[in-house]
Structures are given as structure tokens and as C-alpha cells.
Amino acid sequence: MPAGYGRRMDLTVIETPTRQQIAAEHLILSICIANKLGAADLDRLAHRLAQIDAIADARTIGINHEHYLSCN
């Protein structure tokens, strides 16, 4: 019997970036290099982006909740 026969195989989904995403990443890298921004700077910016996303999500949830209440 072949090795691994009868075992469950886990598959990993790998998202392929679009051309636009690749171009955006190159632009971001170019800006970082031109402004001498390092990995720590990008990490800090990533945290800020996560905060901005969380605020936007909270506002969207609040708007949807108010809309739901006004419809009932």
C-alpha cells in the first residue's frame, strides 16, 4: 500500500494576487524604499490600518443596526 494511503489530505488554498494587487505592492515598496521605511514602520502602519478598518466596520455595523431598527 502506498505511503499516505487512506489518510485525509489537507489542502491549503493559496490566493493568487491580481495584477492590480501586485502593482500596488510594488508601488508601496517603492514608496518605502524612497522614504527609507523599514519593516518596523510597515508593521506600525499595518496596525494603524487594522484600527481604521475596525472603526469603519463598527460604523457600518452601527448604521446597519439603526437601519434594521427603523424598518421594524
PQR file with spaces between the fields and no chain letter, atoms N, CA, C, O and H, PARSE charges and radii, in Angstrom:
ATOM       1  N    MET     1       0.848   -1.172    0.000 -0.4000 1.5000
ATOM       2  CA   MET     1       0.000    0.000    0.000 -0.0000 2.0000
ATOM       3  C    MET     1       0.896    1.238    0.000  0.5500 1.7000
ATOM       4  O    MET     1       1.849    1.301    0.777 -0.5500 1.4000
ATOM       5  N    PRO     2       0.608    2.236   -0.864 -0.5600 1.5000
ATOM       6  CA   PRO     2       1.445    3.432   -0.931  0.2800 2.0000
ATOM       7  C    PRO     2       1.411    4.230    0.368  0.5500 1.7000
ATOM       8  O    PRO     2       0.417    4.225    1.094 -0.5500 1.4000
ATOM       9  N    ALA     3       2.509    4.909    0.642 -0.4000 1.5000
ATOM      10  CA   ALA     3       2.576    5.743    1.842 -0.0000 2.0000
ATOM      11  C    ALA     3       1.504    6.814    1.770  0.5500 1.7000
ATOM      12  O    ALA     3       1.286    7.422    0.722 -0.5500 1.4000
ATOM      13  H    ALA     3       3.316    4.913    0.052  0.4000 1.0000
ATOM      14  N    GLY     4       0.835    7.039    2.894 -0.4000 1.5000
ATOM      15  CA   GLY     4      -0.189    8.067    2.961 -0.0000 2.0000
ATOM      16  C    GLY     4      -1.553    7.608    2.478  0.5500 1.7000
ATOM      17  O    GLY     4      -2.520    8.369    2.525 -0.5500 1.4000
ATOM      18  H    GLY     4       1.012    6.546    3.745  0.4000 1.0000
ATOM      19  N    TYR     5      -1.638    6.353    2.009 -0.4000 1.5000
ATOM      20  CA   TYR     5      -2.904    5.844    1.508 -0.0000 2.0000
ATOM      21  C    TYR     5      -3.910    5.755    2.649  0.5500 1.7000
ATOM      22  O    TYR     5      -3.589    5.264    3.731 -0.5500 1.4000
ATOM      23  H    TYR     5      -0.852    5.735    1.970  0.4000 1.0000
ATOM      24  N    GLY     6      -5.111    6.225    2.405 -0.4000 1.5000
ATOM      25  CA   GLY     6      -6.154    6.150    3.410 -0.0000 2.0000
ATOM      26  C    GLY     6      -6.142    7.317    4.391  0.5500 1.7000
ATOM      27  O    GLY     6      -7.026    7.419    5.241 -0.5500 1.4000
ATOM      28  H    GLY     6      -5.371    6.624    1.526  0.4000 1.0000
ATOM      29  N    ARG     7      -5.169    8.178    4.283 -0.4000 1.5000
ATOM      30  CA   ARG     7      -5.118    9.342    5.166 -0.0000 2.0000
ATOM      31  C    ARG     7      -5.852   10.506    4.519  0.5500 1.7000
ATOM      32  O    ARG     7      -5.900   10.633    3.295 -0.5500 1.4000
ATOM      33  H    ARG     7      -4.451    8.095    3.592  0.4000 1.0000
ATOM      34  N    ARG     8      -6.418   11.346    5.366 -0.4000 1.5000
ATOM      35  CA   ARG     8      -7.076   12.558    4.886 -0.0000 2.0000
ATOM      36  C    ARG     8      -6.002   13.556    4.478  0.5500 1.7000
ATOM      37  O    ARG     8      -5.032   13.782    5.201 -0.5500 1.4000
ATOM      38  H    ARG     8      -6.378   11.243    6.360  0.4000 1.0000
ATOM      39  N    MET     9      -6.192   14.138    3.324 -0.4000 1.5000
ATOM      40  CA   MET     9      -5.223   15.101    2.839 -0.0000 2.0000
ATOM      41  C    MET     9      -5.776   16.507    3.030  0.5500 1.7000
ATOM      42  O    MET     9      -6.848   16.826    2.515 -0.5500 1.4000
ATOM      43  H    MET     9      -6.979   13.955    2.736  0.4000 1.0000
ATOM      44  N    ASP    10      -5.062   17.342    3.758 -0.4000 1.5000
ATOM      45  CA   ASP    10      -5.472   18.725    3.943 -0.0000 2.0000
ATOM      46  C    ASP    10      -4.948   19.557    2.782  0.5500 1.7000
ATOM      47  O    ASP    10      -3.776   19.475    2.413 -0.5500 1.4000
ATOM      48  H    ASP    10      -4.191   17.083    4.176  0.4000 1.0000
ATOM      49  N    LEU    11      -5.835   20.354    2.221 -0.4000 1.5000
ATOM      50  CA   LEU    11      -5.445   21.224    1.122 -0.0000 2.0000
ATOM      51  C    LEU    11      -5.353   22.654    1.623  0.5500 1.7000
ATOM      52  O    LEU    11      -6.178   23.102    2.420 -0.5500 1.4000
ATOM      53  H    LEU    11      -6.787   20.421    2.521  0.4000 1.0000
ATOM      54  N    THR    12      -4.367   23.346    1.158 -0.4000 1.5000
ATOM      55  CA   THR    12      -4.199   24.751    1.504 -0.0000 2.0000
ATOM      56  C    THR    12      -4.573   25.588    0.293  0.5500 1.7000
ATOM      57  O    THR    12      -4.056   25.385   -0.805 -0.5500 1.4000
ATOM      58  H    THR    12      -3.697   22.983    0.511  0.4000 1.0000
ATOM      59  N    VAL    13      -5.480   26.535    0.512 -0.4000 1.5000
ATOM      60  CA   VAL    13      -5.884   27.428   -0.567 -0.0000 2.0000
ATOM      61  C    VAL    13      -4.885   28.572   -0.624  0.5500 1.7000
ATOM      62  O    VAL    13      -4.650   29.259    0.370 -0.5500 1.4000
ATOM      63  H    VAL    13      -5.900   26.700    1.404  0.4000 1.0000
ATOM      64  N    ILE    14      -4.308   28.764   -1.784 -0.4000 1.5000
ATOM      65  CA   ILE    14      -3.340   29.838   -1.982 -0.0000 2.0000
ATOM      66  C    ILE    14      -3.975   30.852   -2.927  0.5500 1.7000
ATOM      67  O    ILE    14      -4.257   30.553   -4.087 -0.5500 1.4000
ATOM      68  H    ILE    14      -4.499   28.206   -2.591  0.4000 1.0000
ATOM      69  N    GLU    15      -4.191   32.053   -2.407 -0.4000 1.5000
ATOM      70  CA   GLU    15      -4.773   33.096   -3.241 -0.0000 2.0000
ATOM      71  C    GLU    15      -3.698   33.689   -4.139  0.5500 1.7000
ATOM      72  O    GLU    15      -2.613   34.052   -3.684 -0.5500 1.4000
ATOM      73  H    GLU    15      -3.962   32.296   -1.465  0.4000 1.0000
ATOM      74  N    THR    16      -4.017   33.778   -5.404 -0.4000 1.5000
ATOM      75  CA   THR    16      -3.093   34.372   -6.361 -0.0000 2.0000
ATOM      76  C    THR    16      -3.428   35.853   -6.481  0.5500 1.7000
ATOM      77  O    THR    16      -4.558   36.208   -6.815 -0.5500 1.4000
ATOM      78  H    THR    16      -4.898   33.483   -5.774  0.4000 1.0000
ATOM      79  N    PRO    17      -2.456   36.716   -6.212 -0.5600 1.5000
ATOM      80  CA   PRO    17      -2.747   38.152   -6.301  0.2800 2.0000
ATOM      81  C    PRO    17      -3.040   38.573   -7.739  0.5500 1.7000
ATOM      82  O    PRO    17      -2.482   38.024   -8.689 -0.5500 1.4000
ATOM      83  N    THR    18      -3.922   39.554   -7.877 -0.4000 1.5000
ATOM      84  CA   THR    18      -4.233   40.089   -9.201 -0.0000 2.0000
ATOM      85  C    THR    18      -3.097   40.997   -9.659  0.5500 1.7000
ATOM      86  O    THR    18      -2.225   41.366   -8.872 -0.5500 1.4000
ATOM      87  H    THR    18      -4.375   40.001   -7.105  0.4000 1.0000
ATOM      88  N    ARG    19      -3.117   41.347  -10.923 -0.4000 1.5000
ATOM      89  CA   ARG    19      -2.096   42.267  -11.449 -0.0000 2.0000
ATOM      90  C    ARG    19      -2.156   43.607  -10.726  0.5500 1.7000
ATOM      91  O    ARG    19      -1.126   44.223  -10.455 -0.5500 1.4000
ATOM      92  H    ARG    19      -3.825   41.048  -11.563  0.4000 1.0000
ATOM      93  N    GLN    20      -3.374   44.053  -10.415 -0.4000 1.5000
ATOM      94  CA   GLN    20      -3.541   45.326   -9.714 -0.0000 2.0000
ATOM      95  C    GLN    20      -2.939   45.246   -8.311  0.5500 1.7000
ATOM      96  O    GLN    20      -2.298   46.193   -7.855 -0.5500 1.4000
ATOM      97  H    GLN    20      -4.211   43.553  -10.636  0.4000 1.0000
ATOM      98  N    GLN    21      -3.144   44.117   -7.626 -0.4000 1.5000
ATOM      99  CA   GLN    21      -2.566   43.953   -6.291 -0.0000 2.0000
ATOM     100  C    GLN    21      -1.040   43.926   -6.349  0.5500 1.7000
ATOM     101  O    GLN    21      -0.372   44.518   -5.501 -0.5500 1.4000
ATOM     102  H    GLN    21      -3.664   43.348   -7.996  0.4000 1.0000
ATOM     103  N    ILE    22      -0.500   43.248   -7.339 -0.4000 1.5000
ATOM     104  CA   ILE    22       0.960   43.190   -7.492 -0.0000 2.0000
ATOM     105  C    ILE    22       1.509   44.586   -7.777  0.5500 1.7000
ATOM     106  O    ILE    22       2.530   44.982   -7.215 -0.5500 1.4000
ATOM     107  H    ILE    22      -1.043   42.767   -8.027  0.4000 1.0000
ATOM     108  N    ALA    23       0.828   45.328   -8.650 -0.4000 1.5000
ATOM     109  CA   ALA    23       1.265   46.694   -8.960 -0.0000 2.0000
ATOM     110  C    ALA    23       1.200   47.572   -7.717  0.5500 1.7000
ATOM     111  O    ALA    23       2.091   48.389   -7.486 -0.5500 1.4000
ATOM     112  H    ALA    23      -0.001   45.006   -9.106  0.4000 1.0000
ATOM     113  N    ALA    24       0.147   47.407   -6.913 -0.4000 1.5000
ATOM     114  CA   ALA    24       0.013   48.190   -5.682 -0.0000 2.0000
ATOM     115  C    ALA    24       1.130   47.852   -4.704  0.5500 1.7000
ATOM     116  O    ALA    24       1.682   48.742   -4.055 -0.5500 1.4000
ATOM     117  H    ALA    24      -0.577   46.743   -7.101  0.4000 1.0000
ATOM     118  N    GLU    25       1.464   46.563   -4.596 -0.4000 1.5000
ATOM     119  CA   GLU    25       2.558   46.158   -3.708 -0.0000 2.0000
ATOM     120  C    GLU    25       3.881   46.760   -4.169  0.5500 1.7000
ATOM     121  O    GLU    25       4.680   47.211   -3.347 -0.5500 1.4000
ATOM     122  H    GLU    25       1.016   45.840   -5.122  0.4000 1.0000
ATOM     123  N    HIS    26       4.113   46.769   -5.466 -0.4000 1.5000
ATOM     124  CA   HIS    26       5.351   47.360   -5.996 -0.0000 2.0000
ATOM     125  C    HIS    26       5.399   48.853   -5.705  0.5500 1.7000
ATOM     126  O    HIS    26       6.451   49.391   -5.360 -0.5500 1.4000
ATOM     127  H    HIS    26       3.465   46.403   -6.133  0.4000 1.0000
ATOM     128  N    LEU    27       4.251   49.522   -5.845 -0.4000 1.5000
ATOM     129  CA   LEU    27       4.186   50.951   -5.542 -0.0000 2.0000
ATOM     130  C    LEU    27       4.491   51.203   -4.065  0.5500 1.7000
ATOM     131  O    LEU    27       5.252   52.110   -3.728 -0.5500 1.4000
ATOM     132  H    LEU    27       3.397   49.085   -6.125  0.4000 1.0000
ATOM     133  N    ILE    28       3.896   50.400   -3.196 -0.4000 1.5000
ATOM     134  CA   ILE    28       4.141   50.540   -1.755 -0.0000 2.0000
ATOM     135  C    ILE    28       5.615   50.306   -1.440  0.5500 1.7000
ATOM     136  O    ILE    28       6.215   51.057   -0.671 -0.5500 1.4000
ATOM     137  H    ILE    28       3.277   49.663   -3.470  0.4000 1.0000
ATOM     138  N    LEU    29       6.196   49.268   -2.032 -0.4000 1.5000
ATOM     139  CA   LEU    29       7.624   49.004   -1.808 -0.0000 2.0000
ATOM     140  C    LEU    29       8.491   50.157   -2.305  0.5500 1.7000
ATOM     141  O    LEU    29       9.464   50.531   -1.651 -0.5500 1.4000
ATOM     142  H    LEU    29       5.708   48.657   -2.657  0.4000 1.0000
ATOM     143  N    SER    30       8.143   50.716   -3.452 -0.4000 1.5000
ATOM     144  CA   SER    30       8.902   51.856   -3.986 -0.0000 2.0000
ATOM     145  C    SER    30       8.826   53.053   -3.046  0.5500 1.7000
ATOM     146  O    SER    30       9.827   53.729   -2.811 -0.5500 1.4000
ATOM     147  H    SER    30       7.353   50.412   -3.984  0.4000 1.0000
ATOM     148  N    ILE    31       7.639   53.311   -2.510 -0.4000 1.5000
ATOM     149  CA   ILE    31       7.472   54.419   -1.556 -0.0000 2.0000
ATOM     150  C    ILE    31       8.301   54.161   -0.306  0.5500 1.7000
ATOM     151  O    ILE    31       8.951   55.069    0.213 -0.5500 1.4000
ATOM     152  H    ILE    31       6.825   52.762   -2.701  0.4000 1.0000
ATOM     153  N    CYS    32       8.276   52.916    0.177 -0.4000 1.5000
ATOM     154  CA   CYS    32       9.056   52.570    1.377 -0.0000 2.0000
ATOM     155  C    CYS    32      10.552   52.775    1.140  0.5500 1.7000
ATOM     156  O    CYS    32      11.249   53.340    1.982 -0.5500 1.4000
ATOM     157  H    CYS    32       7.748   52.179   -0.245  0.4000 1.0000
ATOM     158  N    ILE    33      11.030   52.317    0.006 -0.4000 1.5000
ATOM     159  CA   ILE    33      12.459   52.452   -0.303 -0.0000 2.0000
ATOM     160  C    ILE    33      12.835   53.924   -0.443  0.5500 1.7000
ATOM     161  O    ILE    33      13.857   54.359    0.087 -0.5500 1.4000
ATOM     162  H    ILE    33      10.463   51.857   -0.678  0.4000 1.0000
ATOM     163  N    ALA    34      12.016   54.686   -1.153 -0.4000 1.5000
ATOM     164  CA   ALA    34      12.308   56.106   -1.375 -0.0000 2.0000
ATOM     165  C    ALA    34      12.311   56.902   -0.073  0.5500 1.7000
ATOM     166  O    ALA    34      13.040   57.885    0.062 -0.5500 1.4000
ATOM     167  H    ALA    34      11.186   54.333   -1.585  0.4000 1.0000
ATOM     168  N    ASN    35      11.486   56.468    0.885 -0.4000 1.5000
ATOM     169  CA   ASN    35      11.368   57.194    2.151 -0.0000 2.0000
ATOM     170  C    ASN    35      12.091   56.502    3.298  0.5500 1.7000
ATOM     171  O    ASN    35      11.931   56.866    4.463 -0.5500 1.4000
ATOM     172  H    ASN    35      10.894   55.670    0.775  0.4000 1.0000
ATOM     173  N    LYS    36      12.894   55.495    2.947 -0.4000 1.5000
ATOM     174  CA   LYS    36      13.688   54.755    3.935 -0.0000 2.0000
ATOM     175  C    LYS    36      12.837   54.207    5.083  0.5500 1.7000
ATOM     176  O    LYS    36      13.203   54.309    6.254 -0.5500 1.4000
ATOM     177  H    LYS    36      13.025   55.200    2.001  0.4000 1.0000
ATOM     178  N    LEU    37      11.690   53.621    4.715 -0.4000 1.5000
ATOM     179  CA   LEU    37      10.818   52.978    5.695 -0.0000 2.0000
ATOM     180  C    LEU    37      11.187   51.503    5.773  0.5500 1.7000
ATOM     181  O    LEU    37      11.377   50.849    4.747 -0.5500 1.4000
ATOM     182  H    LEU    37      11.392   53.538    3.764  0.4000 1.0000
ATOM     183  N    GLY    38      11.288   50.985    6.988 -0.4000 1.5000
ATOM     184  CA   GLY    38      11.659   49.590    7.187 -0.0000 2.0000
ATOM     185  C    GLY    38      10.482   48.736    7.617  0.5500 1.7000
ATOM     186  O    GLY    38       9.336   49.186    7.645 -0.5500 1.4000
ATOM     187  H    GLY    38      11.134   51.516    7.821  0.4000 1.0000
ATOM     188  N    ALA    39      10.792   47.495    7.951 -0.4000 1.5000
ATOM     189  CA   ALA    39       9.765   46.533    8.350 -0.0000 2.0000
ATOM     190  C    ALA    39       9.004   47.003    9.591  0.5500 1.7000
ATOM     191  O    ALA    39       7.789   46.823    9.678 -0.5500 1.4000
ATOM     192  H    ALA    39      11.723   47.130    7.928  0.4000 1.0000
ATOM     193  N    ALA    40       9.707   47.600   10.545 -0.4000 1.5000
ATOM     194  CA   ALA    40       9.045   48.086   11.764 -0.0000 2.0000
ATOM     195  C    ALA    40       8.042   49.191   11.426  0.5500 1.7000
ATOM     196  O    ALA    40       6.970   49.269   12.025 -0.5500 1.4000
ATOM     197  H    ALA    40      10.693   47.747   10.475  0.4000 1.0000
ATOM     198  N    ASP    41       8.400   50.040   10.464 -0.4000 1.5000
ATOM     199  CA   ASP    41       7.483   51.097   10.032 -0.0000 2.0000
ATOM     200  C    ASP    41       6.236   50.495    9.381  0.5500 1.7000
ATOM     201  O    ASP    41       5.116   50.943    9.628 -0.5500 1.4000
ATOM     202  H    ASP    41       9.271   49.976    9.978  0.4000 1.0000
ATOM     203  N    LEU    42       6.447   49.481    8.553 -0.4000 1.5000
ATOM     204  CA   LEU    42       5.311   48.829    7.902 -0.0000 2.0000
ATOM     205  C    LEU    42       4.433   48.114    8.914  0.5500 1.7000
ATOM     206  O    LEU    42       3.210   48.096    8.775 -0.5500 1.4000
ATOM     207  H    LEU    42       7.356   49.118    8.352  0.4000 1.0000
ATOM     208  N    ASP    43       5.047   47.527    9.929 -0.4000 1.5000
ATOM     209  CA   ASP    43       4.279   46.866   10.984 -0.0000 2.0000
ATOM     210  C    ASP    43       3.405   47.886   11.713  0.5500 1.7000
ATOM     211  O    ASP    43       2.235   47.627   11.992 -0.5500 1.4000
ATOM     212  H    ASP    43       6.041   47.542   10.042  0.4000 1.0000
ATOM     213  N    ARG    44       3.981   49.039   12.015 -0.4000 1.5000
ATOM     214  CA   ARG    44       3.229   50.106   12.683 -0.0000 2.0000
ATOM     215  C    ARG    44       2.072   50.573   11.797  0.5500 1.7000
ATOM     216  O    ARG    44       0.960   50.785   12.280 -0.5500 1.4000
ATOM     217  H    ARG    44       4.932   49.250   11.789  0.4000 1.0000
ATOM     218  N    LEU    45       2.341   50.729   10.505 -0.4000 1.5000
ATOM     219  CA   LEU    45       1.296   51.141    9.574 -0.0000 2.0000
ATOM     220  C    LEU    45       0.208   50.073    9.438  0.5500 1.7000
ATOM     221  O    LEU    45      -0.972   50.395    9.293 -0.5500 1.4000
ATOM     222  H    LEU    45       3.245   50.556   10.113  0.4000 1.0000
ATOM     223  N    ALA    46       0.609   48.818    9.486 -0.4000 1.5000
ATOM     224  CA   ALA    46      -0.366   47.726    9.416 -0.0000 2.0000
ATOM     225  C    ALA    46      -1.307   47.768   10.610  0.5500 1.7000
ATOM     226  O    ALA    46      -2.506   47.528   10.470 -0.5500 1.4000
ATOM     227  H    ALA    46       1.567   48.557    9.603  0.4000 1.0000
ATOM     228  N    HIS    47      -0.765   48.075   11.788 -0.4000 1.5000
ATOM     229  CA   HIS    47      -1.609   48.195   12.980 -0.0000 2.0000
ATOM     230  C    HIS    47      -2.567   49.374   12.843  0.5500 1.7000
ATOM     231  O    HIS    47      -3.732   49.280   13.229 -0.5500 1.4000
ATOM     232  H    HIS    47       0.209   48.271   11.902  0.4000 1.0000
ATOM     233  N    ARG    48      -2.079   50.474   12.298 -0.4000 1.5000
ATOM     234  CA   ARG    48      -2.952   51.638   12.085 -0.0000 2.0000
ATOM     235  C    ARG    48      -4.048   51.319   11.078  0.5500 1.7000
ATOM     236  O    ARG    48      -5.196   51.727   11.254 -0.5500 1.4000
ATOM     237  H    ARG    48      -1.132   50.550   11.985  0.4000 1.0000
ATOM     238  N    LEU    49      -3.698   50.592   10.027 -0.4000 1.5000
ATOM     239  CA   LEU    49      -4.685   50.205    9.030 -0.0000 2.0000
ATOM     240  C    LEU    49      -5.744   49.294    9.649  0.5500 1.7000
ATOM     241  O    LEU    49      -6.931   49.427    9.352 -0.5500 1.4000
ATOM     242  H    LEU    49      -2.766   50.260    9.884  0.4000 1.0000
ATOM     243  N    ALA    50      -5.317   48.373   10.504 -0.4000 1.5000
ATOM     244  CA   ALA    50      -6.262   47.490   11.190 -0.0000 2.0000
ATOM     245  C    ALA    50      -7.213   48.299   12.071  0.5500 1.7000
ATOM     246  O    ALA    50      -8.403   47.994   12.141 -0.5500 1.4000
ATOM     247  H    ALA    50      -4.352   48.264   10.744  0.4000 1.0000
ATOM     248  N    GLN    51      -6.696   49.320   12.737 -0.4000 1.5000
ATOM     249  CA   GLN    51      -7.550   50.182   13.561 -0.0000 2.0000
ATOM     250  C    GLN    51      -8.559   50.929   12.695  0.5500 1.7000
ATOM     251  O    GLN    51      -9.733   51.032   13.052 -0.5500 1.4000
ATOM     252  H    GLN    51      -5.729   49.568   12.680  0.4000 1.0000
ATOM     253  N    ILE    52      -8.106   51.445   11.572 -0.4000 1.5000
ATOM     254  CA   ILE    52      -9.001   52.162   10.658 -0.0000 2.0000
ATOM     255  C    ILE    52     -10.092   51.224   10.146  0.5500 1.7000
ATOM     256  O    ILE    52     -11.260   51.605   10.082 -0.5500 1.4000
ATOM     257  H    ILE    52      -7.152   51.362   11.282  0.4000 1.0000
ATOM     258  N    ASP    53      -9.713   49.999    9.783 -0.4000 1.5000
ATOM     259  CA   ASP    53     -10.689   49.007    9.323 -0.0000 2.0000
ATOM     260  C    ASP    53     -11.700   48.679   10.414  0.5500 1.7000
ATOM     261  O    ASP    53     -12.894   48.553   10.142 -0.5500 1.4000
ATOM     262  H    ASP    53      -8.764   49.689    9.836  0.4000 1.0000
ATOM     263  N    ALA    54     -11.221   48.540   11.653 -0.4000 1.5000
ATOM     264  CA   ALA    54     -12.113   48.221   12.772 -0.0000 2.0000
ATOM     265  C    ALA    54     -13.112   49.354   13.003  0.5500 1.7000
ATOM     266  O    ALA    54     -14.289   49.103   13.264 -0.5500 1.4000
ATOM     267  H    ALA    54     -10.251   48.642   11.874  0.4000 1.0000
ATOM     268  N    ILE    55     -12.647   50.588   12.910 -0.4000 1.5000
ATOM     269  CA   ILE    55     -13.544   51.739   13.080 -0.0000 2.0000
ATOM     270  C    ILE    55     -14.586   51.763   11.964  0.5500 1.7000
ATOM     271  O    ILE    55     -15.768   51.993   12.218 -0.5500 1.4000
ATOM     272  H    ILE    55     -11.691   50.792   12.698  0.4000 1.0000
ATOM     273  N    ALA    56     -14.148   51.528   10.738 -0.4000 1.5000
ATOM     274  CA   ALA    56     -15.076   51.508    9.601 -0.0000 2.0000
ATOM     275  C    ALA    56     -16.099   50.390    9.766  0.5500 1.7000
ATOM     276  O    ALA    56     -17.281   50.589    9.486 -0.5500 1.4000
ATOM     277  H    ALA    56     -13.188   51.341   10.531  0.4000 1.0000
ATOM     278  N    ASP    57     -15.655   49.209   10.219 -0.4000 1.5000
ATOM     279  CA   ASP    57     -16.574   48.094   10.453 -0.0000 2.0000
ATOM     280  C    ASP    57     -17.582   48.441   11.535  0.5500 1.7000
ATOM     281  O    ASP    57     -18.770   48.150   11.395 -0.5500 1.4000
ATOM     282  H    ASP    57     -14.695   49.047   10.447  0.4000 1.0000
ATOM     283  N    ALA    58     -17.118   49.062   12.614 -0.4000 1.5000
ATOM     284  CA   ALA    58     -18.011   49.426   13.715 -0.0000 2.0000
ATOM     285  C    ALA    58     -19.062   50.424   13.236  0.5500 1.7000
ATOM     286  O    ALA    58     -20.230   50.329   13.613 -0.5500 1.4000
ATOM     287  H    ALA    58     -16.153   49.298   12.729  0.4000 1.0000
ATOM     288  N    ARG    59     -18.650   51.373   12.411 -0.4000 1.5000
ATOM     289  CA   ARG    59     -19.603   52.349   11.873 -0.0000 2.0000
ATOM     290  C    ARG    59     -20.617   51.672   10.967  0.5500 1.7000
ATOM     291  O    ARG    59     -21.807   51.983   11.024 -0.5500 1.4000
ATOM     292  H    ARG    59     -17.701   51.450   12.104  0.4000 1.0000
ATOM     293  N    THR    60     -20.156   50.750   10.131 -0.4000 1.5000
ATOM     294  CA   THR    60     -21.052   50.033    9.227 -0.0000 2.0000
ATOM     295  C    THR    60     -22.058   49.212   10.016  0.5500 1.7000
ATOM     296  O    THR    60     -23.244   49.197    9.689 -0.5500 1.4000
ATOM     297  H    THR    60     -19.189   50.497   10.084  0.4000 1.0000
ATOM     298  N    ILE    61     -21.592   48.535   11.047 -0.4000 1.5000
ATOM     299  CA   ILE    61     -22.488   47.729   11.881 -0.0000 2.0000
ATOM     300  C    ILE    61     -23.506   48.633   12.556  0.5500 1.7000
ATOM     301  O    ILE    61     -24.688   48.296   12.620 -0.5500 1.4000
ATOM     302  H    ILE    61     -20.629   48.548   11.313  0.4000 1.0000
ATOM     303  N    GLY    62     -23.058   49.785   13.062 -0.4000 1.5000
ATOM     304  CA   GLY    62     -23.967   50.727   13.703 -0.0000 2.0000
ATOM     305  C    GLY    62     -25.015   51.249   12.742  0.5500 1.7000
ATOM     306  O    GLY    62     -26.190   51.346   13.096 -0.5500 1.4000
ATOM     307  H    GLY    62     -22.098   50.059   13.009  0.4000 1.0000
ATOM     308  N    ILE    63     -24.601   51.586   11.526 -0.4000 1.5000
ATOM     309  CA   ILE    63     -25.541   52.087   10.517 -0.0000 2.0000
ATOM     310  C    ILE    63     -26.540   51.000   10.155  0.5500 1.7000
ATOM     311  O    ILE    63     -27.739   51.265   10.070 -0.5500 1.4000
ATOM     312  H    ILE    63     -23.647   51.507   11.239  0.4000 1.0000
ATOM     313  N    ASN    64     -26.059   49.782    9.942 -0.4000 1.5000
ATOM     314  CA   ASN    64     -26.953   48.678    9.592 -0.0000 2.0000
ATOM     315  C    ASN    64     -27.911   48.371   10.732  0.5500 1.7000
ATOM     316  O    ASN    64     -29.075   48.053   10.490 -0.5500 1.4000
ATOM     317  H    ASN    64     -25.085   49.567   10.011  0.4000 1.0000
ATOM     318  N    HIS    65     -27.438   48.461   11.973 -0.4000 1.5000
ATOM     319  CA   HIS    65     -28.281   48.188   13.139 -0.0000 2.0000
ATOM     320  C    HIS    65     -29.380   49.240   13.239  0.5500 1.7000
ATOM     321  O    HIS    65     -30.541   48.905   13.472 -0.5500 1.4000
ATOM     322  H    HIS    65     -26.492   48.719   12.169  0.4000 1.0000
ATOM     323  N    GLU    66     -29.016   50.524   13.062 -0.4000 1.5000
ATOM     324  CA   GLU    66     -30.007   51.599   13.116 -0.0000 2.0000
ATOM     325  C    GLU    66     -31.025   51.446   11.994  0.5500 1.7000
ATOM     326  O    GLU    66     -32.216   51.674   12.207 -0.5500 1.4000
ATOM     327  H    GLU    66     -28.073   50.796   12.872  0.4000 1.0000
ATOM     328  N    HIS    67     -30.573   51.062   10.802 -0.4000 1.5000
ATOM     329  CA   HIS    67     -31.475   50.857    9.673 -0.0000 2.0000
ATOM     330  C    HIS    67     -32.444   49.722    9.974  0.5500 1.7000
ATOM     331  O    HIS    67     -33.636   49.826    9.687 -0.5500 1.4000
ATOM     332  H    HIS    67     -29.605   50.877   10.630  0.4000 1.0000
ATOM     333  N    TYR    68     -31.933   48.638   10.552 -0.4000 1.5000
ATOM     334  CA   TYR    68     -32.771   47.490   10.892 -0.0000 2.0000
ATOM     335  C    TYR    68     -33.845   47.902   11.887  0.5500 1.7000
ATOM     336  O    TYR    68     -35.009   47.530   11.736 -0.5500 1.4000
ATOM     337  H    TYR    68     -30.964   48.554   10.786  0.4000 1.0000
ATOM     338  N    LEU    69     -33.458   48.672   12.910 -0.4000 1.5000
ATOM     339  CA   LEU    69     -34.420   49.095   13.924 -0.0000 2.0000
ATOM     340  C    LEU    69     -35.476   50.025   13.329  0.5500 1.7000
ATOM     341  O    LEU    69     -36.639   49.967   13.729 -0.5500 1.4000
ATOM     342  H    LEU    69     -32.513   48.974   13.032  0.4000 1.0000
ATOM     343  N    SER    70     -35.095   50.873   12.389 -0.4000 1.5000
ATOM     344  CA   SER    70     -36.054   51.809   11.801 -0.0000 2.0000
ATOM     345  C    SER    70     -37.032   51.100   10.865  0.5500 1.7000
ATOM     346  O    SER    70     -38.109   51.627   10.586 -0.5500 1.4000
ATOM     347  H    SER    70     -34.150   50.920   12.064  0.4000 1.0000
ATOM     348  N    CYS    71     -36.674   49.923   10.383 -0.4000 1.5000
ATOM     349  CA   CYS    71     -37.549   49.174    9.477 -0.0000 2.0000
ATOM     350  C    CYS    71     -38.560   48.324   10.232  0.5500 1.7000
ATOM     351  O    CYS    71     -39.542   47.868    9.646 -0.5500 1.4000
ATOM     352  H    CYS    71     -35.799   49.495   10.609  0.4000 1.0000
ATOM     353  N    ASN    72     -38.339   48.108   11.505 -0.4000 1.5000
ATOM     354  CA   ASN    72     -39.238   47.227   12.274 -0.0000 2.0000
ATOM     355  C    ASN    72     -40.140   47.999   13.177  0.5500 1.7000
ATOM     356  O    ASN    72     -40.953   47.410   13.889 -0.5500 1.4000
ATOM     357  H    ASN    72     -37.541   48.479   11.981  0.4000 1.0000
